[in-house]
Each structure stands twice: as C-alpha cells, then as structure tokens.
mmCIF file of C-alpha atoms in Angstrom:
data_model
loop_
_atom_site.group_PDB
_atom_site.id
_atom_site.type_symbol
_atom_site.label_atom_id
_atom_site.label_comp_id
_atom_site.label_asym_id
_atom_site.label_seq_id
_atom_site.Cartn_x
_atom_site.Cartn_y
_atom_site.Cartn_z
ATOM 1 C CA MET A 1 -14.505 53.039 -21.709
ATOM 2 C CA ASP A 2 -14.171 51.913 -18.087
ATOM 3 C CA TRP A 3 -15.161 48.204 -18.079
ATOM 4 C CA ARG A 4 -14.531 47.834 -14.330
ATOM 5 C CA GLY A 5 -17.688 49.900 -13.591
ATOM 6 C CA TRP A 6 -19.539 48.615 -16.625
ATOM 7 C CA GLN A 7 -20.159 52.221 -17.840
ATOM 8 C CA ILE A 8 -20.152 53.978 -21.204
ATOM 9 C CA LYS A 9 -19.103 57.574 -21.349
ATOM 10 C CA PRO A 10 -21.417 59.197 -23.934
ATOM 11 C CA ALA A 11 -20.047 61.287 -26.769
ATOM 12 C CA ARG A 12 -23.063 63.554 -26.517
ATOM 13 C CA GLN A 13 -24.835 64.777 -23.350
ATOM 14 C CA ASP A 14 -28.590 65.441 -22.715
ATOM 15 C CA ASN A 15 -29.691 63.576 -25.803
ATOM 16 C CA ILE A 16 -31.522 60.174 -25.786
ATOM 17 C CA ALA A 17 -34.349 58.770 -27.875
ATOM 18 C CA PRO A 18 -37.594 57.717 -26.174
ATOM 19 C CA GLN A 19 -37.314 54.408 -28.006
ATOM 20 C CA ALA A 20 -33.946 53.737 -26.428
ATOM 21 C CA SER A 21 -35.388 54.533 -23.000
ATOM 22 C CA TYR A 22 -38.212 52.092 -23.641
ATOM 23 C CA VAL A 23 -35.777 49.340 -24.578
ATOM 24 C CA LEU A 24 -33.780 49.989 -21.414
ATOM 25 C CA ARG A 25 -36.877 49.793 -19.222
ATOM 26 C CA ARG A 26 -38.148 46.602 -20.911
ATOM 27 C CA GLY A 27 -34.858 44.750 -21.366
ATOM 28 C CA PHE A 28 -32.892 45.657 -18.252
ATOM 29 C CA SER A 29 -35.417 46.729 -15.663
ATOM 30 C CA SER A 30 -34.478 43.667 -13.570
ATOM 31 C CA CYS A 31 -30.802 44.484 -13.392
ATOM 32 C CA LEU A 32 -30.443 48.224 -13.994
ATOM 33 C CA GLU A 33 -31.910 51.061 -11.991
ATOM 34 C CA TYR A 34 -33.243 53.525 -14.533
ATOM 35 C CA ASN A 35 -33.225 57.183 -13.508
ATOM 36 C CA LYS A 36 -31.998 60.533 -14.640
ATOM 37 C CA SER A 37 -28.415 59.613 -13.780
ATOM 38 C CA SER A 38 -28.651 56.709 -16.142
ATOM 39 C CA ILE A 39 -25.829 55.665 -18.443
ATOM 40 C CA ILE A 40 -26.931 58.076 -21.206
ATOM 41 C CA ASP A 41 -28.650 61.313 -20.189
ATOM 42 C CA ARG A 42 -31.989 62.239 -21.603
ATOM 43 C CA GLY A 43 -31.852 64.799 -24.291
ATOM 44 C CA GLY A 44 -32.721 65.503 -27.797
ATOM 45 C CA ILE A 45 -33.789 63.126 -30.464
ATOM 46 C CA LEU A 46 -31.021 61.110 -32.144
ATOM 47 C CA SER A 47 -30.932 60.111 -35.745
ATOM 48 C CA LYS A 48 -32.024 56.603 -36.711
ATOM 49 C CA SER A 49 -28.449 55.409 -37.151
ATOM 50 C CA GLN A 50 -27.511 56.865 -33.791
ATOM 51 C CA LYS A 51 -30.431 55.045 -32.194
ATOM 52 C CA LEU A 52 -29.359 51.726 -33.612
ATOM 53 C CA LEU A 53 -25.758 52.311 -32.608
ATOM 54 C CA GLY A 54 -26.763 53.279 -29.101
ATOM 55 C CA MET A 55 -28.979 50.222 -28.711
ATOM 56 C CA ALA A 56 -26.196 47.944 -29.937
ATOM 57 C CA LEU A 57 -23.731 49.471 -27.517
ATOM 58 C CA LEU A 58 -26.216 49.143 -24.689
ATOM 59 C CA LEU A 59 -26.813 45.468 -25.442
ATOM 60 C CA TYR A 60 -23.088 44.752 -25.670
ATOM 61 C CA PHE A 61 -21.923 46.555 -22.532
ATOM 62 C CA LEU A 62 -24.939 46.391 -20.224
ATOM 63 C CA LEU A 63 -25.663 42.652 -20.471
ATOM 64 C CA PRO A 64 -23.040 41.715 -17.814
ATOM 65 C CA ALA A 65 -24.594 44.291 -15.515
ATOM 66 C CA CYS A 66 -27.274 41.701 -14.735
ATOM 67 C CA THR A 67 -24.875 40.206 -12.231
ATOM 68 C CA ALA A 68 -24.390 43.468 -10.229
ATOM 69 C CA PRO A 69 -25.434 47.131 -10.067
ATOM 70 C CA ALA A 70 -23.796 49.307 -12.662
ATOM 71 C CA SER A 71 -22.191 51.526 -10.081
ATOM 72 C CA ALA A 72 -20.575 48.621 -8.191
ATOM 73 C CA GLY A 73 -17.139 47.123 -8.854
ATOM 74 C CA ILE A 74 -16.324 43.405 -9.039
ATOM 75 C CA ASP A 75 -16.286 41.840 -5.572
ATOM 76 C CA ARG A 76 -14.574 38.570 -4.592
ATOM 77 C CA SER A 77 -17.575 36.414 -5.444
ATOM 78 C CA GLN A 78 -17.743 37.911 -8.936
ATOM 79 C CA SER A 79 -13.996 37.462 -9.328
ATOM 80 C CA ALA A 80 -14.336 33.813 -8.422
ATOM 81 C CA PHE A 81 -17.062 33.405 -11.025
ATOM 82 C CA LEU A 82 -14.889 34.964 -13.699
ATOM 83 C CA GLN A 83 -11.888 32.857 -12.667
ATOM 84 C CA THR A 84 -13.943 29.679 -12.883
ATOM 85 C CA SER A 85 -15.250 30.690 -16.275
ATOM 86 C CA VAL A 86 -11.736 31.206 -17.582
ATOM 87 C CA THR A 87 -10.658 27.845 -16.192
ATOM 88 C CA ARG A 88 -13.429 26.056 -18.017
ATOM 89 C CA GLU A 89 -12.710 27.991 -21.209
ATOM 90 C CA VAL A 90 -9.123 26.726 -21.425
ATOM 91 C CA GLY A 91 -10.209 23.130 -21.368
ATOM 92 C CA THR A 92 -10.646 21.851 -17.802
ATOM 93 C CA PRO A 93 -13.835 19.749 -17.958
ATOM 94 C CA PRO A 94 -16.313 20.055 -15.098
ATOM 95 C CA ILE A 95 -16.547 17.033 -12.798
ATOM 96 C CA PRO A 96 -20.052 15.527 -12.895
ATOM 97 C CA GLY A 97 -21.999 15.888 -9.697
ATOM 98 C CA VAL A 98 -19.555 18.317 -8.089
ATOM 99 C CA ALA A 99 -20.292 22.009 -7.620
ATOM 100 C CA THR A 100 -17.965 24.513 -9.184
ATOM 101 C CA SER A 101 -17.004 25.928 -5.804
ATOM 102 C CA THR A 102 -15.659 22.555 -4.613
ATOM 103 C CA VAL A 103 -13.039 22.401 -7.332
ATOM 104 C CA ARG A 104 -12.096 26.051 -7.378
ATOM 105 C CA SER A 105 -9.754 25.746 -4.374
ATOM 106 C CA PRO A 106 -7.290 24.113 -4.206
ATOM 107 C CA PRO A 107 -6.504 24.135 -7.932
ATOM 108 C CA ILE A 108 -6.309 20.785 -9.714
ATOM 109 C CA VAL A 109 -2.804 20.142 -10.995
ATOM 110 C CA SER A 110 -2.761 18.786 -14.506
ATOM 111 C CA SER A 111 -1.329 15.281 -14.893
ATOM 112 C CA VAL A 112 0.549 16.300 -18.030
ATOM 113 C CA THR A 113 2.555 19.118 -16.499
ATOM 114 C CA SER A 114 6.001 18.780 -14.977
ATOM 115 C CA GLN A 115 4.749 20.152 -11.633
ATOM 116 C CA PRO A 116 4.345 17.277 -9.114
ATOM 117 C CA PRO A 117 0.892 16.987 -7.541
ATOM 118 C CA ARG A 118 0.575 18.120 -3.955
ATOM 119 C CA GLU A 119 -1.159 16.086 -1.309
ATOM 120 C CA THR A 120 -4.321 18.031 -0.477
ATOM 121 C CA THR A 121 -7.662 17.335 1.158
ATOM 122 C CA THR A 122 -10.533 17.825 -1.279
ATOM 123 C CA SER A 123 -14.169 16.805 -1.494
ATOM 124 C CA VAL A 124 -13.808 15.664 -5.083
ATOM 125 C CA ASN A 125 -14.211 11.908 -5.535
ATOM 126 C CA ARG A 126 -11.951 11.227 -8.517
ATOM 127 C CA SER A 127 -13.186 7.679 -8.892
ATOM 128 C CA GLN A 128 -16.600 9.057 -9.922
ATOM 129 C CA SER A 129 -15.152 11.038 -12.799
ATOM 130 C CA PRO A 130 -15.129 9.235 -16.156
ATOM 131 C CA THR A 131 -12.164 11.363 -17.228
ATOM 132 C CA GLN A 132 -9.841 9.931 -14.520
ATOM 133 C CA THR A 133 -9.044 6.701 -16.401
ATOM 134 C CA ALA A 134 -5.358 6.797 -15.454
ATOM 135 C CA ALA A 135 -6.246 6.515 -11.758
ATOM 136 C CA ARG A 136 -7.684 3.051 -12.339
ATOM 137 C CA ARG A 137 -4.428 1.716 -13.759
ATOM 138 C CA LYS A 138 -2.123 -0.341 -11.589
ATOM 139 C CA ALA A 139 0.868 1.691 -10.429
ATOM 140 C CA THR A 140 3.546 -0.396 -12.130
ATOM 141 C CA PRO A 141 7.122 0.874 -12.492
ATOM 142 C CA THR A 142 8.567 1.027 -15.972
ATOM 143 C CA PRO A 143 11.547 -1.174 -16.831
ATOM 144 C CA VAL A 144 13.894 1.789 -16.591
ATOM 145 C CA ASP A 145 12.559 2.659 -13.137
ATOM 146 C CA CYS A 146 12.778 -0.833 -11.678
ATOM 147 C CA LEU A 147 16.267 -1.439 -13.071
ATOM 148 C CA THR A 148 17.612 1.780 -11.599
ATOM 149 C CA GLN A 149 15.955 1.064 -8.257
ATOM 150 C CA GLY A 150 17.972 -2.151 -7.912
ATOM 151 C CA GLY A 151 17.165 -5.394 -6.177
ATOM 152 C CA GLN A 152 16.267 -6.144 -2.573
ATOM 153 C CA ILE A 153 17.747 -8.143 0.293
ATOM 154 C CA GLU A 154 15.303 -10.205 2.345
ATOM 155 C CA LYS A 155 16.156 -11.945 5.624
ATOM 156 C CA GLY A 156 14.725 -15.319 6.540
ATOM 157 C CA SER A 157 14.807 -17.910 9.300
ATOM 158 C CA LEU A 158 13.681 -21.541 9.289
ATOM 159 C CA ASP A 159 13.071 -23.757 12.286
ATOM 160 C CA THR A 160 14.171 -27.348 11.753
ATOM 161 C CA LYS A 161 14.740 -30.334 13.992
ATOM 162 C CA LEU A 162 18.051 -30.897 12.229
ATOM 163 C CA LEU A 163 19.641 -27.895 13.949
ATOM 164 C CA ARG A 164 19.711 -26.679 17.524
ATOM 165 C CA MET A 165 18.990 -23.132 16.379
ATOM 166 C CA PRO A 166 16.999 -21.666 13.471
ATOM 167 C CA LEU A 167 18.610 -21.684 10.043
ATOM 168 C CA ILE A 168 19.200 -18.034 9.145
ATOM 169 C CA PHE A 169 19.748 -16.799 5.593
ATOM 170 C CA ARG A 170 19.534 -13.796 3.291
ATOM 171 C CA VAL A 171 18.059 -13.674 -0.184
ATOM 172 C CA TYR A 172 18.901 -11.181 -2.920
ATOM 173 C CA ILE A 173 15.913 -10.506 -5.185
ATOM 174 C CA PRO A 174 16.907 -9.046 -8.588
ATOM 175 C CA PRO A 175 15.504 -5.804 -10.028
ATOM 176 C CA CYS A 176 12.060 -5.960 -11.660
ATOM 177 C CA TYR A 177 11.243 -9.218 -9.841
ATOM 178 C CA ASP A 178 7.743 -8.012 -8.900
ATOM 179 C CA LEU A 179 7.119 -6.608 -12.370
ATOM 180 C CA HIS A 180 7.037 -9.978 -14.140
ATOM 181 C CA GLU A 181 5.033 -12.538 -12.212
ATOM 182 C CA LYS A 182 5.701 -15.386 -14.651
ATOM 183 C CA GLN A 183 9.454 -14.937 -14.933
ATOM 184 C CA ARG A 184 11.661 -17.542 -13.221
ATOM 185 C CA TYR A 185 15.279 -17.102 -12.193
ATOM 186 C CA PRO A 186 18.464 -19.139 -11.639
ATOM 187 C CA VAL A 187 19.771 -19.320 -8.076
ATOM 188 C CA LEU A 188 23.277 -18.861 -6.664
ATOM 189 C CA TYR A 189 24.060 -20.082 -3.127
ATOM 190 C CA LEU A 190 26.999 -18.275 -1.493
ATOM 191 C CA PHE A 191 28.600 -19.344 1.814
ATOM 192 C CA HIS A 192 30.587 -16.997 4.053
ATOM 193 C CA GLY A 193 33.990 -17.494 5.643
ATOM 194 C CA GLN A 194 34.821 -18.795 9.100
ATOM 195 C CA SER A 195 33.819 -16.582 12.067
ATOM 196 C CA TYR A 196 31.602 -14.463 9.805
ATOM 197 C CA THR A 197 27.825 -14.457 9.281
ATOM 198 C CA ASP A 198 25.293 -14.422 6.481
ATOM 199 C CA ASP A 199 25.900 -10.682 6.028
ATOM 200 C CA GLN A 200 29.467 -11.061 4.704
ATOM 201 C CA TRP A 201 28.644 -11.296 0.998
ATOM 202 C CA ASP A 202 25.997 -8.618 1.410
ATOM 203 C CA ARG A 203 28.409 -6.337 3.268
ATOM 204 C CA MET A 204 31.058 -6.760 0.586
ATOM 205 C CA GLY A 205 28.505 -5.518 -1.962
ATOM 206 C CA VAL A 206 27.553 -8.561 -4.020
ATOM 207 C CA ASP A 207 24.023 -7.164 -4.375
ATOM 208 C CA GLU A 208 25.229 -3.769 -5.633
ATOM 209 C CA VAL A 209 27.524 -5.431 -8.178
ATOM 210 C CA ALA A 210 24.671 -7.673 -9.317
ATOM 211 C CA ASP A 211 22.357 -4.641 -9.644
ATOM 212 C CA ARG A 212 24.841 -2.843 -11.860
ATOM 213 C CA LEU A 213 25.624 -5.808 -14.100
ATOM 214 C CA ILE A 214 21.940 -6.660 -14.502
ATOM 215 C CA ALA A 215 21.013 -3.058 -15.312
ATOM 216 C CA ASP A 216 23.820 -2.928 -17.894
ATOM 217 C CA GLY A 217 22.610 -6.161 -19.494
ATOM 218 C CA GLN A 218 25.885 -7.953 -18.764
ATOM 219 C CA ILE A 219 24.450 -10.790 -16.651
ATOM 220 C CA PRO A 220 20.955 -12.257 -16.381
ATOM 221 C CA PRO A 221 18.771 -11.509 -13.355
ATOM 222 C CA LEU A 222 19.351 -14.084 -10.636
ATOM 223 C CA ILE A 223 18.455 -14.892 -7.048
ATOM 224 C CA ILE A 224 21.308 -15.099 -4.525
ATOM 225 C CA VAL A 225 20.899 -17.047 -1.266
ATOM 226 C CA MET A 226 23.383 -16.476 1.590
ATOM 227 C CA PRO A 227 22.982 -18.977 4.478
ATOM 228 C CA PHE A 228 24.494 -18.583 7.941
ATOM 229 C CA ASP A 229 26.793 -21.383 9.150
ATOM 230 C CA ARG A 230 26.825 -20.685 12.865
ATOM 231 C CA LEU A 231 27.866 -24.152 14.078
ATOM 232 C CA GLY A 232 31.385 -24.637 12.738
ATOM 233 C CA GLY A 233 33.009 -28.046 12.722
ATOM 234 C CA GLN A 234 33.280 -30.646 9.969
ATOM 235 C CA PRO A 235 30.306 -31.750 7.835
ATOM 236 C CA THR A 236 30.292 -35.101 9.621
ATOM 237 C CA GLU A 237 29.871 -33.350 12.984
ATOM 238 C CA THR A 238 26.695 -31.364 12.232
ATOM 239 C CA ASN A 239 23.468 -31.625 10.275
ATOM 240 C CA PHE A 240 24.102 -28.326 8.507
ATOM 241 C CA SER A 241 24.561 -29.991 5.110
ATOM 242 C CA GLN A 242 21.314 -31.897 5.513
ATOM 243 C CA ALA A 243 19.481 -28.744 6.619
ATOM 244 C CA ILE A 244 20.642 -26.937 3.483
ATOM 245 C CA THR A 245 19.653 -29.666 1.023
ATOM 246 C CA GLU A 246 16.448 -30.863 2.722
ATOM 247 C CA VAL A 247 15.081 -27.664 4.252
ATOM 248 C CA LEU A 248 16.539 -24.523 2.702
ATOM 249 C CA LEU A 249 16.600 -25.536 -0.977
ATOM 250 C CA PRO A 250 12.953 -26.707 -1.034
ATOM 251 C CA HIS A 251 11.936 -23.564 0.841
ATOM 252 C CA ILE A 252 13.664 -21.281 -1.665
ATOM 253 C CA ASP A 253 12.166 -23.107 -4.653
ATOM 254 C CA LYS A 254 8.711 -22.931 -3.077
ATOM 255 C CA THR A 255 8.868 -19.325 -1.908
ATOM 256 C CA TYR A 256 10.583 -17.707 -4.889
ATOM 257 C CA ARG A 257 10.170 -18.086 -8.631
ATOM 258 C CA THR A 258 13.281 -20.165 -9.241
ATOM 259 C CA LEU A 259 14.316 -22.525 -12.006
ATOM 260 C CA PRO A 260 14.389 -25.608 -9.743
ATOM 261 C CA ASN A 261 16.994 -27.762 -11.468
ATOM 262 C CA ARG A 262 20.737 -28.305 -11.148
ATOM 263 C CA LEU A 263 21.559 -26.564 -14.418
ATOM 264 C CA HIS A 264 20.168 -23.311 -13.009
ATOM 265 C CA ARG A 265 21.532 -23.720 -9.491
ATOM 266 C CA ALA A 266 25.125 -22.785 -8.550
ATOM 267 C CA VAL A 267 27.035 -22.860 -5.266
ATOM 268 C CA GLY A 268 30.136 -20.970 -4.170
ATOM 269 C CA GLY A 269 31.967 -19.666 -1.148
ATOM 270 C CA MET A 270 35.101 -18.103 0.280
ATOM 271 C CA SER A 271 37.541 -19.762 2.684
ATOM 272 C CA ARG A 272 35.499 -22.116 4.900
ATOM 273 C CA GLY A 273 32.484 -21.266 2.754
ATOM 274 C CA ALA A 274 34.421 -22.551 -0.256
ATOM 275 C CA GLY A 275 34.851 -25.825 1.635
ATOM 276 C CA TRP A 276 31.070 -26.036 1.988
ATOM 277 C CA ALA A 277 30.645 -25.233 -1.699
ATOM 278 C CA VAL A 278 32.979 -28.106 -2.637
ATOM 279 C CA HIS A 279 31.045 -30.414 -0.341
ATOM 280 C CA PHE A 280 27.646 -29.585 -1.852
ATOM 281 C CA ALA A 281 28.752 -29.590 -5.492
ATOM 282 C CA ILE A 282 30.645 -32.916 -5.254
ATOM 283 C CA ALA A 283 28.766 -34.890 -2.588
ATOM 284 C CA GLU A 284 25.359 -33.543 -3.752
ATOM 285 C CA TRP A 285 26.202 -33.216 -7.441
ATOM 286 C CA ARG A 286 22.584 -33.865 -8.509
ATOM 287 C CA LEU A 287 21.579 -30.538 -6.969
ATOM 288 C CA PHE A 288 24.181 -28.098 -8.320
ATOM 289 C CA GLY A 289 25.475 -27.512 -11.824
ATOM 290 C CA ALA A 290 28.226 -24.970 -11.071
ATOM 291 C CA LEU A 291 30.853 -24.616 -8.332
ATOM 292 C CA GLY A 292 32.865 -21.531 -7.340
ATOM 293 C CA VAL A 293 35.888 -22.179 -5.089
ATOM 294 C CA HIS A 294 37.409 -18.941 -3.753
ATOM 295 C CA SER A 295 40.470 -19.405 -1.495
ATOM 296 C CA ALA A 296 39.236 -22.817 -0.376
ATOM 297 C CA ALA A 297 39.720 -24.460 2.972
ATOM 298 C CA VAL A 298 38.548 -27.959 2.038
ATOM 299 C CA PHE A 299 37.239 -30.014 4.972
ATOM 300 C CA HIS A 300 39.672 -32.806 5.853
ATOM 301 C CA THR A 301 36.798 -35.250 6.341
ATOM 302 C CA ASP A 302 35.652 -34.446 2.793
ATOM 303 C CA ALA A 303 39.181 -34.886 1.432
ATOM 304 C CA GLN A 304 39.127 -38.498 2.566
ATOM 305 C CA ARG A 305 35.985 -39.201 0.519
ATOM 306 C CA MET A 306 36.526 -36.848 -2.400
ATOM 307 C CA ARG A 307 37.823 -39.487 -4.822
ATOM 308 C CA SER A 308 34.872 -41.736 -4.093
ATOM 309 C CA TRP A 309 32.417 -38.905 -4.741
ATOM 310 C CA LEU A 310 34.098 -37.871 -7.982
ATOM 311 C CA SER A 311 34.058 -41.424 -9.293
ATOM 312 C CA GLN A 312 30.273 -41.528 -8.901
ATOM 313 C CA ILE A 313 29.637 -38.488 -11.109
ATOM 314 C CA PRO A 314 29.063 -39.289 -14.800
ATOM 315 C CA GLU A 315 31.562 -37.515 -17.008
ATOM 316 C CA ASP A 316 28.829 -35.543 -18.770
ATOM 317 C CA GLN A 317 27.425 -34.420 -15.398
ATOM 318 C CA TYR A 318 30.506 -32.760 -13.944
ATOM 319 C CA PRO A 319 29.654 -29.302 -12.642
ATOM 320 C CA ARG A 320 31.268 -26.236 -14.110
ATOM 321 C CA ILE A 321 34.124 -25.366 -11.750
ATOM 322 C CA TYR A 322 35.997 -22.123 -11.053
ATOM 323 C CA VAL A 323 38.986 -22.056 -8.664
ATOM 324 C CA ASP A 324 40.904 -18.930 -7.610
ATOM 325 C CA ILE A 325 43.202 -17.804 -4.816
ATOM 326 C CA GLY A 326 45.463 -14.870 -3.970
ATOM 327 C CA ASP A 327 49.179 -15.437 -4.468
ATOM 328 C CA LYS A 328 49.850 -14.143 -0.929
ATOM 329 C CA ASP A 329 47.212 -16.273 0.794
ATOM 330 C CA ARG A 330 47.995 -18.227 3.957
ATOM 331 C CA PRO A 331 50.123 -21.356 3.390
ATOM 332 C CA GLU A 332 47.520 -23.817 4.707
ATOM 333 C CA ILE A 333 44.831 -22.295 2.484
ATOM 334 C CA MET A 334 47.174 -22.354 -0.498
ATOM 335 C CA ARG A 335 47.934 -26.063 0.085
ATOM 336 C CA SER A 336 44.230 -26.874 0.373
ATOM 337 C CA THR A 337 43.343 -25.044 -2.829
ATOM 338 C CA LEU A 338 46.239 -26.524 -4.786
ATOM 339 C CA TRP A 339 45.337 -30.009 -3.563
ATOM 340 C CA PHE A 340 41.794 -29.641 -4.888
ATOM 341 C CA GLU A 341 42.986 -28.224 -8.196
ATOM 342 C CA ASP A 342 45.448 -31.129 -8.606
ATOM 343 C CA LEU A 343 42.614 -33.559 -7.935
ATOM 344 C CA LEU A 344 40.563 -31.996 -10.717
ATOM 345 C CA ASN A 345 43.498 -32.390 -13.067
ATOM 346 C CA LEU A 346 43.939 -36.008 -11.983
ATOM 347 C CA TYR A 347 40.348 -36.827 -12.935
ATOM 348 C CA ASP A 348 40.606 -34.703 -16.038
ATOM 349 C CA ILE A 349 37.678 -32.564 -14.907
ATOM 350 C CA PRO A 350 37.400 -29.275 -16.851
ATOM 351 C CA HIS A 351 37.742 -26.212 -14.657
ATOM 352 C CA GLU A 352 38.967 -22.613 -14.662
ATOM 353 C CA TRP A 353 42.009 -21.889 -12.510
ATOM 354 C CA ARG A 354 43.189 -18.419 -11.477
ATOM 355 C CA LEU A 355 46.141 -17.485 -9.288
ATOM 356 C CA GLN A 356 45.752 -13.748 -8.721
ATOM 357 C CA SER A 357 47.426 -11.037 -6.692
ATOM 358 C CA GLY A 358 46.041 -10.772 -3.174
ATOM 359 C CA TYR A 359 45.803 -11.996 0.401
ATOM 360 C CA HIS A 360 43.313 -14.103 2.338
ATOM 361 C CA ALA A 361 41.125 -11.082 3.038
ATOM 362 C CA GLU A 362 37.804 -9.504 2.139
ATOM 363 C CA GLU A 363 39.606 -6.928 0.028
ATOM 364 C CA TYR A 364 40.678 -9.701 -2.336
ATOM 365 C CA TRP A 365 37.223 -11.269 -2.737
ATOM 366 C CA LYS A 366 35.507 -7.898 -2.949
ATOM 367 C CA ALA A 367 37.825 -6.848 -5.773
ATOM 368 C CA HIS A 368 36.734 -9.904 -7.789
ATOM 369 C CA LEU A 369 32.966 -9.852 -7.184
ATOM 370 C CA GLU A 370 32.225 -8.783 -10.740
ATOM 371 C CA GLN A 371 34.515 -11.523 -12.059
ATOM 372 C CA TYR A 372 32.741 -14.110 -9.918
ATOM 373 C CA LEU A 373 29.223 -13.101 -10.949
ATOM 374 C CA ARG A 374 30.130 -13.071 -14.617
ATOM 375 C CA TRP A 375 31.483 -16.597 -14.333
ATOM 376 C CA TYR A 376 28.544 -17.977 -12.326
ATOM 377 C CA THR A 377 26.001 -16.635 -14.799
ATOM 378 C CA GLN A 378 27.780 -17.136 -18.119
ATOM 379 C CA ALA A 379 26.109 -20.508 -18.755
ATOM 380 C CA TRP A 380 22.707 -18.937 -18.066
ATOM 381 C CA TRP A 381 23.263 -15.842 -20.216
ATOM 382 C CA THR A 382 22.636 -17.502 -23.575
ATOM 383 C CA ASP A 383 21.406 -15.734 -26.699
ATOM 384 C CA ASP A 384 17.909 -17.106 -26.162
ATOM 385 C CA VAL A 385 17.834 -15.894 -22.565
ATOM 386 C CA LYS A 386 19.116 -12.464 -23.611
ATOM 387 C CA PHE A 387 16.383 -12.189 -26.230
ATOM 388 C CA GLN A 388 13.671 -13.263 -23.785
ATOM 389 C CA TYR A 389 14.943 -10.894 -21.120
ATOM 390 C CA HIS A 390 15.035 -7.824 -23.363
ATOM 391 C CA PHE A 391 11.680 -8.744 -24.896
ATOM 392 C CA MET A 392 10.260 -9.032 -21.395
ATOM 393 C CA LEU A 393 11.462 -5.542 -20.511
ATOM 394 C CA ASP A 394 10.254 -4.032 -23.785
ATOM 395 C CA SER A 395 6.793 -5.553 -23.388
ATOM 396 C CA SER A 396 6.513 -3.958 -19.958
ATOM 397 C CA ASN A 397 6.405 -0.410 -21.285
ATOM 398 C CA ASP A 398 2.626 -0.627 -21.236
ATOM 399 C CA PRO A 399 1.654 -0.731 -17.541
ATOM 400 C CA MET A 400 -1.734 -2.198 -18.492
ATOM 401 C CA LYS A 401 -0.088 -5.479 -19.582
#
C-alpha cells in the first residue's frame, strides 16, 4: 500500500462489482474522478464477502482523498494541515478567535519546558486566551532569586540651608526589599575617613559582605546609609552634625521603610568618621542605640565636652559600644582611641574592646567588615526576628500573595 498517493494496489485485476461502482459514484463523486483507470479495474463479479471487503477498504483509504485528487501527492498546504492536526492531537488547545494559520508559525513554546521562550512578533493576543492565567500574575521573584541577586546601592542628594553644598549620601537597600512591602528594617549609618568620600565603605565592599551574610541567614536585613562629609573641620565649625540629625535622618525614615527609633539605629565610622560616630552617639544619644568606633580620631572639641555628655545619659540608656584599632596604627590615632576607651572604663560603661593586628589603612577595616556587621546587628538578630524573617521568606513562595 502506498499511502502517499492514497492508492490501493488490487490483488485481482479486471474484476469489480457493479454495486461497488455505484457506491463509488454516489459516495465519492465529489472528490474522485471515476473512469476506467480507477483504483480497482472493472472486471468480473466478486463474491459477496469480496464486495463487502472491497467497500470497507474503499471507505477506509479513499475518505482522505476528498482533500485532493487521488493521483496527487501531499503539497505544502496539505502538510501544514496535517502538522496542525498533530499539534492539536497532542494537547495544544486552540486559541479562541484566532485562525489556525496564525499560530502555526512561529511555534508556541510551552511554559513547562526547559527551553526559554524566544521574543517573536505574533498576531496572537495572549490576554484574550482564558488558558493564559499565568500571564496575569505579577512577576515577583522568589525568595531564593532575590537573595542571590543581592541588594542595591542608591545615591542621593539633599539641598539644605545648613550647608553650602548639597548633602550627598549613599543608601544600601537589602535583598528582597521590594518583595515585602510591609517589612521594616533597622538602619546603620557609616561615616568615611578623612579625605575620602561617601564611596569608601561601598568601595571596600560593605554591601557585598552584607549580601552574603543576609543570604546565609547570619545577620538580619538592614539599611546602610553612607553620608559624605566634604567640609572637614571640627563639629563646632560646621553645621554638618545638624544637617545629619535634622535633614538626613528624617529623610531616610520618610523615604525608606525603617524602624525609626534609637534601638534600631546604629552609627559607626573609621578614622575621622569614627570621630563623627562618637559625636552622634554621645551628644545625640536619643537618636542612636549602638556605636562602632574603628580606629578613632576623636574631635578635640568633643573631648572637652565628652564628660558632660556622658553624665547626661541615663545608665540604662547607654548605647552599645564597640571599639577596635590595629596594633600598628599611627601614634596619634592610637592615643585618641585609648583615651576614649579609658573614658568608657572611667564611667563604667559596658563596651567591647579589640586591639587587633593591622595598620591605619583600608586593608585593616576591609578585613574586619564581617566582624563589624555581625556586631552592629547582633542586638537586632533576636530569635523572634529570625522567626519572622524566615516566615516572611517562606510565605513568599506563592507569587500571588
């Protein structure tokens, strides 16, 4: 049997029943040219069983011939029809209101296969198809995706009459920040060293270290603010301190989803930035609940008033304090740091003190970034916060929530 030409090679020549000829003329006259070179030659009379068998074979093999002459092969239009039929047979539902030819090319890539969809131009309006329910869902990353993607650094600038130039700052936004619109975060303010800019902490990789520790579940997600002290000088000589407390802090709490209280707000810095951190945490103790002092150069104008400030802080309101310095730091920086640490001991203020190997250099602070972040966040990383954080991530597996 040669199905490509839709023909049956008879087992017996010159032998056909008149009844079979009548059936052919009545049933297939619209799609089959009947003549002497027909599929089965005329001949003698067949038996009754042969008649029935012949009619059955004719019905089975000649029915598709309605689409083309029996002597013709399958052209491209017929091939397309067969291909479309096979596609529908394996389960691809037709799209309502769209002709078959509009979805035949390019092929529709299944959403459950591992092959990524290709960007193509097609006349199919997927929003009209009731089967495209997934397209109406909000494209929300899963917790695993957003954690591995890491956080973001945003740059900001505020104009204020307190300063001659705009107040410039950077903000680190933790991973998954946009995924949970009701989640609020603690804030860490970090100040750079002298002659550097707001990019110093960022350049040393504080954001990458935070990304890794957050993704590993070792610290809670937090917001990090890195202001730019471009003016220099002592706190009494500029309005930088006032610009931070009266302009930047309210802006951060208004713009970002922070926990706007001193218990969830920390301040730290390196070198001159550590001097600013001491100033804010002691002089403005109502605003900050934790203080990180890394290789501090305490302002001499602050040193004159430090005892007065400390005496005004209730004993149960002392900030958490961390002090560290490299054992090969510059002598003047070493004296400044030791003076502040002795003052804490004099007032019996609890603090953590670390004298570690290193110089007054970025290599030293960069090597201890993980240590710093763990300390800043340890009071925030309670069992309740851990439970809420992991529950928050688990509940985000359903992108419809």
